[in-house]
Coordinates of C-alpha atoms in Angstrom, one line a residue:
M1 CA 131.5 131.7 99.1
K2 CA 134.1 130.0 97.1
T3 CA 137.7 131.3 96.4
L4 CA 140.4 130.8 93.9
N5 CA 142.2 128.8 96.5
D6 CA 139.3 126.3 96.6
L7 CA 139.5 125.3 92.8
T8 CA 140.8 122.0 91.7
Q9 CA 143.0 121.3 88.8
G10 CA 141.4 122.1 85.5
Q11 CA 138.5 123.8 87.0
T12 CA 137.3 127.1 85.5
A13 CA 135.6 130.0 87.3
R14 CA 134.6 133.6 86.9
I15 CA 136.2 136.1 89.5
S16 CA 133.4 137.8 91.5
C17 CA 135.2 140.2 93.8
Y18 CA 138.0 140.8 96.1
L19 CA 137.5 140.5 99.9
P20 CA 137.8 143.8 101.8
R21 CA 141.1 145.1 102.9
F22 CA 143.1 142.9 100.5
S23 CA 146.1 144.9 99.9
A24 CA 147.3 143.2 96.7
A25 CA 144.1 143.7 94.9
R26 CA 145.3 146.6 92.8
R27 CA 148.5 144.7 91.6
L28 CA 146.4 141.7 90.6
M29 CA 144.0 143.7 88.7
E30 CA 146.8 145.1 86.8
L31 CA 147.8 141.5 85.9
G32 CA 144.2 141.0 84.5
L33 CA 142.5 139.4 87.4
M34 CA 139.5 141.7 87.2
P35 CA 135.9 140.9 88.4
G36 CA 134.2 139.2 85.7
T37 CA 137.3 137.6 84.1
M38 CA 137.4 133.7 83.4
V39 CA 140.2 131.8 85.0
R40 CA 141.4 128.2 84.9
F41 CA 143.3 126.5 87.7
V42 CA 146.2 124.8 85.9
K43 CA 148.0 123.1 88.8
A44 CA 149.7 123.5 92.1
A45 CA 153.5 123.4 92.8
P46 CA 154.6 120.2 94.3
L47 CA 154.4 121.5 97.8
G48 CA 151.0 123.1 97.2
D49 CA 152.1 126.8 97.0
P50 CA 152.0 128.7 94.6
I51 CA 149.3 127.9 92.1
A52 CA 149.3 128.3 88.4
L53 CA 146.3 129.9 86.7
E54 CA 145.5 130.6 83.1
V55 CA 143.9 134.1 82.4
D56 CA 143.2 135.3 78.9
G57 CA 145.8 132.7 77.4
R58 CA 148.5 133.8 79.8
H59 CA 149.8 131.8 82.7
L60 CA 150.1 133.5 86.2
S61 CA 151.5 132.2 89.5
L62 CA 149.7 133.2 92.6
R63 CA 150.4 132.5 96.3
R64 CA 147.5 130.4 97.9
V65 CA 147.2 133.2 100.7
D66 CA 146.4 135.7 97.9
A67 CA 144.1 133.3 96.0
A68 CA 142.1 132.9 99.2
Q69 CA 141.1 136.7 99.0
I70 CA 139.4 136.4 95.6
T71 CA 135.8 135.1 95.5
V72 CA 134.8 133.2 92.4
Q73 CA 131.7 131.6 90.8
A74 CA 132.7 128.0 89.7
L75 CA 131.4 127.0 86.1

């Protein structure tokens, strides 16, 4: 099972689901990170955390600990 945290720079994936008991799931869905949505890993911060994602033409910043709770299908 691959997560958003496992993507590399420039890679695109489709969000599959959130892992059970992930408390920030609702907040992230409000930001557009819904199951079925396409995301592109833009880059990571110089020290590796947070990461930048492109979702529906918008750029979002997400902590790696949160990204590890979102399963994806790499394309």
